[in-house]
Short mmCIF file of C-alpha atoms in Angstrom, two decimals:
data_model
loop_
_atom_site.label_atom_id
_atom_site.label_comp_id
_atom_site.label_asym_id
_atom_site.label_seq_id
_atom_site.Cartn_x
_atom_site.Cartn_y
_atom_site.Cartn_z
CA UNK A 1 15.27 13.71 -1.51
CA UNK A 2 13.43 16.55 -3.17
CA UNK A 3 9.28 16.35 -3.49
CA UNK A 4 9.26 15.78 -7.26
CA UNK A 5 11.19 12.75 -6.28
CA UNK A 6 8.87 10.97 -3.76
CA UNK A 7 5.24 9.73 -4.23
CA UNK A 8 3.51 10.11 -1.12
CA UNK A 9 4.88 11.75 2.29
CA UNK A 10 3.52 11.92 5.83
CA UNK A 11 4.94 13.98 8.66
CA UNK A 12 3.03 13.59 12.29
CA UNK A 13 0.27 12.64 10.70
CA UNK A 14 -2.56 12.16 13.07
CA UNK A 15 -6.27 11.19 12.62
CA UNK A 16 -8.88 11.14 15.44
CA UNK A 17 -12.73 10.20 14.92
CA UNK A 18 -14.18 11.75 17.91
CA UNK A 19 -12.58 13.68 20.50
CA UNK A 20 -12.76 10.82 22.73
CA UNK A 21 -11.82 7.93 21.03
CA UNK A 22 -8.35 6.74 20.52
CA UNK A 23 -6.50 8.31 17.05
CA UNK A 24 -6.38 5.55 14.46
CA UNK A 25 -2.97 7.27 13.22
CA UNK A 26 -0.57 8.81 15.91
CA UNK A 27 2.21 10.47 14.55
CA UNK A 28 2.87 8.85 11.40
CA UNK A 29 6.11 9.54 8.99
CA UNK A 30 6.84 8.35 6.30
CA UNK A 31 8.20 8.76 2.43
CA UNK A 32 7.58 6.46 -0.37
CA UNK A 33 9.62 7.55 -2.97
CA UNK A 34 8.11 7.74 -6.87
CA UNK A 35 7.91 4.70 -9.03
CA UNK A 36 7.42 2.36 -6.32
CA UNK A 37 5.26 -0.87 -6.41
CA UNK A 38 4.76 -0.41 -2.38
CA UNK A 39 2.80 -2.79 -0.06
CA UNK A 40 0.58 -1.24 2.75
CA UNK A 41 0.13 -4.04 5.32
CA UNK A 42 -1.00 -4.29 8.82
CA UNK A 43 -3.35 -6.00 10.82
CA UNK A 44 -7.53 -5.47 10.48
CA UNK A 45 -8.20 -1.78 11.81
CA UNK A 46 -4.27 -0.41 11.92
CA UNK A 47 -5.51 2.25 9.92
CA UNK A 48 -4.32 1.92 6.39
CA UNK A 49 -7.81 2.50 4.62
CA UNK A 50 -7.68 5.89 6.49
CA UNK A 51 -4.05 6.58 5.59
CA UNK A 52 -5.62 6.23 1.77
CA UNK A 53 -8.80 8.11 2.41
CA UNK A 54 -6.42 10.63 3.65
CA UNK A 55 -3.67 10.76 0.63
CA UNK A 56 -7.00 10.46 -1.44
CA UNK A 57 -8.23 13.91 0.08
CA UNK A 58 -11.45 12.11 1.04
CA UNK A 59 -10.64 12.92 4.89
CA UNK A 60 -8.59 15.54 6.46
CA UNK A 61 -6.04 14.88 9.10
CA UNK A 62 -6.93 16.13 13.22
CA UNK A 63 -2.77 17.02 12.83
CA UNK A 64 0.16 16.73 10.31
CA UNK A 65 0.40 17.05 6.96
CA UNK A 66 0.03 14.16 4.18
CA UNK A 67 1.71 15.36 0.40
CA UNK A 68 0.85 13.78 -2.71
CA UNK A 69 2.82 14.59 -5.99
CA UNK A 70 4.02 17.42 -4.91
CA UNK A 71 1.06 19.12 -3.25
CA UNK A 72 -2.28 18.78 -1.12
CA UNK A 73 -4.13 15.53 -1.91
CA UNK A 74 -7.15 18.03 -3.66
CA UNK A 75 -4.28 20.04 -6.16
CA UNK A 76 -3.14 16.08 -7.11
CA UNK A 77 -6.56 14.66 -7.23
CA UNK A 78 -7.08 14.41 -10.99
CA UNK A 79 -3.64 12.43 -10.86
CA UNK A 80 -4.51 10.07 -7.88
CA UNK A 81 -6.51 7.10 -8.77
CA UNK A 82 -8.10 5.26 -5.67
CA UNK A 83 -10.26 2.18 -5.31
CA UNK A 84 -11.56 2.08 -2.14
CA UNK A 85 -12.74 -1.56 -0.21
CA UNK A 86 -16.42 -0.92 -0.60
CA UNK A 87 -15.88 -0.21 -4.30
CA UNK A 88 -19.02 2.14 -5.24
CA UNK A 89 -20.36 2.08 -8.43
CA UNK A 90 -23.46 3.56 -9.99
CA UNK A 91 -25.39 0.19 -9.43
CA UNK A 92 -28.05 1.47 -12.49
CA UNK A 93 -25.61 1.58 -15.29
CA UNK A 94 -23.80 -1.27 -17.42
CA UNK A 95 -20.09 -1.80 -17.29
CA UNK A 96 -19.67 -0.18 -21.03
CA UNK A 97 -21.68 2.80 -19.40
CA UNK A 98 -19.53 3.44 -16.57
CA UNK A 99 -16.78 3.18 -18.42
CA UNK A 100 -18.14 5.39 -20.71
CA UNK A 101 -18.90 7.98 -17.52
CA UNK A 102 -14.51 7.75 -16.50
CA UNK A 103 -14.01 8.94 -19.87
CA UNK A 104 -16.66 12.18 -19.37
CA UNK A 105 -15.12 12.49 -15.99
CA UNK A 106 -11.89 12.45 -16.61
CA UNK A 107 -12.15 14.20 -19.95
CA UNK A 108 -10.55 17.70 -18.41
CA UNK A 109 -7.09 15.81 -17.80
CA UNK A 110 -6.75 14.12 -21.51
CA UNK A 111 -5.32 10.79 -19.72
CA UNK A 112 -7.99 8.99 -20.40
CA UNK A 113 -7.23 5.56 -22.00
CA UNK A 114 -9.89 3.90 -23.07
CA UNK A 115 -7.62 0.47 -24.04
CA UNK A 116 -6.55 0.32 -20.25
CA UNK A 117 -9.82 0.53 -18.54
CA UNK A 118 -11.31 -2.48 -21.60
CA UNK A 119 -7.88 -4.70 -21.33
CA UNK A 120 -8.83 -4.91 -17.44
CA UNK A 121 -12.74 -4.86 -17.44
CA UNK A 122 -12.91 -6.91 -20.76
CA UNK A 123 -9.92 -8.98 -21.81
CA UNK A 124 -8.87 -9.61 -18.18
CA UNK A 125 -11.82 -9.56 -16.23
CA UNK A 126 -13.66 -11.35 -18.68
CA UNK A 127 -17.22 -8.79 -18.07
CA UNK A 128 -19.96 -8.34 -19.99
CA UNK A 129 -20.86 -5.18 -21.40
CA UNK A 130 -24.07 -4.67 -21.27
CA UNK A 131 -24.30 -6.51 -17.60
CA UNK A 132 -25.49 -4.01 -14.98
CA UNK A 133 -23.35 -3.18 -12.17
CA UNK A 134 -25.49 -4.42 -9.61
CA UNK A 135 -25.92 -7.90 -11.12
CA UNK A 136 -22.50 -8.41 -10.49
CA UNK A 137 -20.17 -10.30 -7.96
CA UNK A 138 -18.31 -8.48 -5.47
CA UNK A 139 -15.54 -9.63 -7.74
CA UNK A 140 -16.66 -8.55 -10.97
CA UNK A 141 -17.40 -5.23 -9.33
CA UNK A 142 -13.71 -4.92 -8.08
CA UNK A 143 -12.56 -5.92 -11.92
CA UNK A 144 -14.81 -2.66 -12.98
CA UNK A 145 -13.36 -0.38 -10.00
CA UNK A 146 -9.65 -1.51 -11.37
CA UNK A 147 -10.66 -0.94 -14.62
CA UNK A 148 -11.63 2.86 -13.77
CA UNK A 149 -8.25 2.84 -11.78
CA UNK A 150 -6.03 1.83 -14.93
CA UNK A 151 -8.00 3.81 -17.67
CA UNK A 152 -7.32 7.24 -15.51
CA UNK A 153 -3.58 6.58 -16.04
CA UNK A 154 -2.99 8.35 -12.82
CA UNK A 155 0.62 8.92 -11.91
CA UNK A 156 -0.32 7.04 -8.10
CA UNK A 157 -2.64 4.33 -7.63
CA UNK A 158 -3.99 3.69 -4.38
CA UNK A 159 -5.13 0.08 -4.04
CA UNK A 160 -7.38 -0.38 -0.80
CA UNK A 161 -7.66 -4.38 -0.53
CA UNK A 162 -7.76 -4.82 -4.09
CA UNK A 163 -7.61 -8.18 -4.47
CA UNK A 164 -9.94 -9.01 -1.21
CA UNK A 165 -12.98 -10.72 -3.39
CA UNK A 166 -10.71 -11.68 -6.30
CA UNK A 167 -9.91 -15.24 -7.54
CA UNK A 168 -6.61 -16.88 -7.57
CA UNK A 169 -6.58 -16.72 -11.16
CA UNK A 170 -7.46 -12.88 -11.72
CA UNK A 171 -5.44 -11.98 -8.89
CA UNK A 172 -2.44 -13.31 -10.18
CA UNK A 173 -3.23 -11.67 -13.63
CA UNK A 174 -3.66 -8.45 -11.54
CA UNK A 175 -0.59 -8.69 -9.80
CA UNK A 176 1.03 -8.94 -13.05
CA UNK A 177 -0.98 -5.90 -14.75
CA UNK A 178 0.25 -3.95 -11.60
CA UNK A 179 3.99 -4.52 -12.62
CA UNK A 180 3.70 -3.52 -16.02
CA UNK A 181 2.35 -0.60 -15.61
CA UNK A 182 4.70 0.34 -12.59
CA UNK A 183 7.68 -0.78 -15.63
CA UNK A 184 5.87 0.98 -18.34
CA UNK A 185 4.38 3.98 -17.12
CA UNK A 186 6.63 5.06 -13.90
CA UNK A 187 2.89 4.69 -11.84
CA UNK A 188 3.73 4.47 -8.04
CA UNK A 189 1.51 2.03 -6.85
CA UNK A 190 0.34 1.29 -3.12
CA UNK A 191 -1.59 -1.94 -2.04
CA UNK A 192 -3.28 -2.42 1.06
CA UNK A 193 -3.50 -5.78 2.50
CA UNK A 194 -3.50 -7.54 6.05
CA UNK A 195 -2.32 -10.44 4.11
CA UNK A 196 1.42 -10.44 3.25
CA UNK A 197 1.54 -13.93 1.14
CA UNK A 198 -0.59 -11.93 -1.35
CA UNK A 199 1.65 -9.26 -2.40
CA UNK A 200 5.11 -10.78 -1.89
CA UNK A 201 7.22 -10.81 -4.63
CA UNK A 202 5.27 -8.32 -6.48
CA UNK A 203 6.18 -5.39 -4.24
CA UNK A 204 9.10 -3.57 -4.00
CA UNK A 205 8.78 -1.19 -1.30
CA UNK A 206 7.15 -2.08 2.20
CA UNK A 207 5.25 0.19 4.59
CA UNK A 208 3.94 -1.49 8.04
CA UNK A 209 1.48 -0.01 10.07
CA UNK A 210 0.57 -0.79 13.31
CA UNK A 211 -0.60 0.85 16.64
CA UNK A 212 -1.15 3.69 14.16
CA UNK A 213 1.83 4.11 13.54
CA UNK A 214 4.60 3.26 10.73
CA UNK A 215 6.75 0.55 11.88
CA UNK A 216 8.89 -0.21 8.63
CA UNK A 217 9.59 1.71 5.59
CA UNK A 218 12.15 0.89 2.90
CA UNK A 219 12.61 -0.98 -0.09
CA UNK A 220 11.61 -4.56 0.75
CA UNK A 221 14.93 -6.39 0.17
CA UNK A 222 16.59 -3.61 1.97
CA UNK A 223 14.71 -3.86 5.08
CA UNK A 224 15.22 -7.58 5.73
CA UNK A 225 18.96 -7.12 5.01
CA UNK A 226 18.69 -4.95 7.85
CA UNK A 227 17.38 -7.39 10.14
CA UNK A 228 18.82 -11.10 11.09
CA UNK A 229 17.25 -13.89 12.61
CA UNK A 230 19.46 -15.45 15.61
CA UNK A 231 18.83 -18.81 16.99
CA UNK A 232 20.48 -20.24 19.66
CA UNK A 233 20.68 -21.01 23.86
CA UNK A 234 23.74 -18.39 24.25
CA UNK A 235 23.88 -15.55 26.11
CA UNK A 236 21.75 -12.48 26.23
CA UNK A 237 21.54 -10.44 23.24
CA UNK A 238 22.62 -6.61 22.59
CA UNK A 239 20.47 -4.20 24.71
CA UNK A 240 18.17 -2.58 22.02
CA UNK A 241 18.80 -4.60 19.01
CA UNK A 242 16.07 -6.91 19.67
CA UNK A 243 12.59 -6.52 17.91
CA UNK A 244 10.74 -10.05 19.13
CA UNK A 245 12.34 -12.78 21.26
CA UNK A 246 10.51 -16.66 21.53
CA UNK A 247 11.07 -19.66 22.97
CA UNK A 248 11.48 -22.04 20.24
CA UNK A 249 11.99 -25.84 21.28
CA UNK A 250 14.45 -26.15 23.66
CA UNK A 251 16.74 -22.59 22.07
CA UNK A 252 15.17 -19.11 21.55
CA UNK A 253 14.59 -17.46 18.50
CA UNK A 254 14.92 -13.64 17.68
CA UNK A 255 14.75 -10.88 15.08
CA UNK A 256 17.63 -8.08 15.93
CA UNK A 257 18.67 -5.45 14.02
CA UNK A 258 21.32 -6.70 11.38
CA UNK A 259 24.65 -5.64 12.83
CA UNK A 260 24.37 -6.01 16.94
CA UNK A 261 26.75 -8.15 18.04
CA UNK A 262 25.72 -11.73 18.61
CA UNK A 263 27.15 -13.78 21.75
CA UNK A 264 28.41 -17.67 21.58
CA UNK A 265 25.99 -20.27 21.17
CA UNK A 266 23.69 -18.03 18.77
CA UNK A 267 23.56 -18.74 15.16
CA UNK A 268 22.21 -16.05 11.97
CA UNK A 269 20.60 -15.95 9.16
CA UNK A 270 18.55 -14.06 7.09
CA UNK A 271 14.95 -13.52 7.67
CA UNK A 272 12.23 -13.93 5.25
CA UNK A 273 9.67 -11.00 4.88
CA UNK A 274 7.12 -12.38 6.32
CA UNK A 275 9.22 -13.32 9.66
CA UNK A 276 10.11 -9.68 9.36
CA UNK A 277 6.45 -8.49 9.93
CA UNK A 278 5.15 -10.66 11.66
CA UNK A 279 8.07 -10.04 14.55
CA UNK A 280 7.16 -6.41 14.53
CA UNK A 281 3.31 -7.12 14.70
CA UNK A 282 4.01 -9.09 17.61
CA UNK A 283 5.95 -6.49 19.29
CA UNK A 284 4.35 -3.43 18.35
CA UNK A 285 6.40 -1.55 21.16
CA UNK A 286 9.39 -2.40 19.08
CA UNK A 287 10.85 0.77 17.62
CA UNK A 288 10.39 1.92 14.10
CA UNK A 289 12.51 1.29 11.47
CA UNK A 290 12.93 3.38 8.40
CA UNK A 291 15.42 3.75 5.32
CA UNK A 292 16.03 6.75 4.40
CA UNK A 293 14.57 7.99 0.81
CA UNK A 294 18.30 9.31 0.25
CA UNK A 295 20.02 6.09 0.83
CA UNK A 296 17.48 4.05 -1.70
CA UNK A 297 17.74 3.18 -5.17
CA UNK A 298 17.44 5.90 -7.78
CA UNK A 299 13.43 5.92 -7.95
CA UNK A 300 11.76 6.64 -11.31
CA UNK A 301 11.45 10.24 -12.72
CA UNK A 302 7.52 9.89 -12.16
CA UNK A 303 6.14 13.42 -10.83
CA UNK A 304 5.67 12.24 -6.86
CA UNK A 305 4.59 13.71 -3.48
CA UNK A 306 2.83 15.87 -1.59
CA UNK A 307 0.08 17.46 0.60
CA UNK A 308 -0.21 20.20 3.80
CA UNK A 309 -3.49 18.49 5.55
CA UNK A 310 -5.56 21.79 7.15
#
């Protein structure tokens, strides 16, 4: 798969605060290909908000590269849009004024869409105008963040626990927003989350980190296809097709790799995705699976992927 083709790429990417502290990421690969609605999960402190900070071009890696569209995270910046967890906002100004200040900023690209930022900060979120940024919620504040996001009309959207301080209601309506623009505008998407439940059914593409490390990457479906769940009291299974064994009642239940041969007294079937990652955050030791790019779906002609991290 060529770069204009993929979104976001990593190849031994490493990042190290401190010479003497463990690397959050070790050595992580990936490719997310363009035109993707992808879901970033992992458990508290795996490392995605750096992974984002990275493809963001707010850090720079100790070692490997990260590409974004095609080139470093700073060429692609003025086609990245990123909302990070903390959210900051000029706390002085009103939520027409900051609005008002993506515009100016993001004047020099002429993507600017004034409808997108006002549909999510206005019709969706429900703001007022003239309200200043720091009398807000944590939630209204996220609603003006997204808003920023969406009016840049960048080509990726990096989501860093978007929907963390959000109500049911306006998450749902986000979730939704997210889809139609990934439908109508080719935008690659990428949410963060330590909480699966949230983004199921919305994503199409999962990347799992753990350990620092990328443990899964494929299209969704695809990935659980490649995996079954075997039940049973039988024999032992296939050397190296097993990602998490448990005793369960008087049987044992396990995720293998779809494929390995299962011996008598086991049963299969199909694991949900949440079984999926939860098996491989219990066994972080379990080796990584990936789907090739190559072998996926056709992804969208959106302009995609790429960045050397010196």
């Amino acid at each position: 798969m060529s770069a204009p083709d993929l979104a976001l790429e990593a190849t031994g990417l490493e990042m190290r605060y401190g010479r003497r502290r463990a690397p959050v990421l070790a050595d992580c690969t990936f490719r997310l290909p363009a035109g993707r609605v992808c879901a970033l999960v992992g458990p508290n402190g795996a490392g995605k908000s750096t992974l984002l900070a990275l493809a963001a071009g707010l850090l720079r890696p100790t070692a490997g590269t990260v590409r974004v569209l095609g080139r470093t995270p700073s060429e692609a910046r003025a086609h990245i849009a990123y909302v990070a967890q903390d959210k900051p906002l000029p706390p002085q100004l009103t939520v027409a004024q900051t609005l008002l200040l993506g515009a100016e900023l993001n004047q020099p690209s002429g993507r600017w869409s004034a409808e997108a930022a006002e549909r999510i900060a206005y019709r969706t979120g429900g703001l007022d105008p003239k309200a200043r940024i720091r009398s807000l919620s944590g939630g209204q504040r996220t609603r003006v963040a997204l808003a920023l996001a969406f009016g840049k009309r960048a080509e990726l959207m990096l989501l860093d626990e978007p929907m963390a301080d959000l109500d049911p209601l306006i998450r749902h309506q986000l979730m939704g927003t997210l889809m139609a623009e990934a439908a109508e505008h080719g935008t690659t998407i990428v949410l963060a989350s330590h909480v699966l439940p949230e983004l199921h059914g919305a994503c199409d593409h999962l990347l799992l980190l753990a350990n620092g490390r990328m443990q899964l990457d494929g299209p969704a479906d695809e990935l659980v296809s490649a995996h079954t769940l075997a039940t049973g009291t039988g024999g032992e299974l296939e050397a190296g097709s097993v990602v998490e064994e448990q005793v369960s009642g008087r049987g044992r239940t396990a995720l293998v790799r779809a494929g390995a041969a299962l011996p008598p007294g086991w049963e299969s079937s199909e694991p949900t995705l949440e079984e999926l990652v939860l098996a491989h955050l219990r066994n972080p030791s379990a080796p990584a699976f990936a789907l090739p790019p190559a072998l996926t779906p056709a992804a969208s002609s959106t302009p995609s992927a790429e960045e050397a991290g010196a």
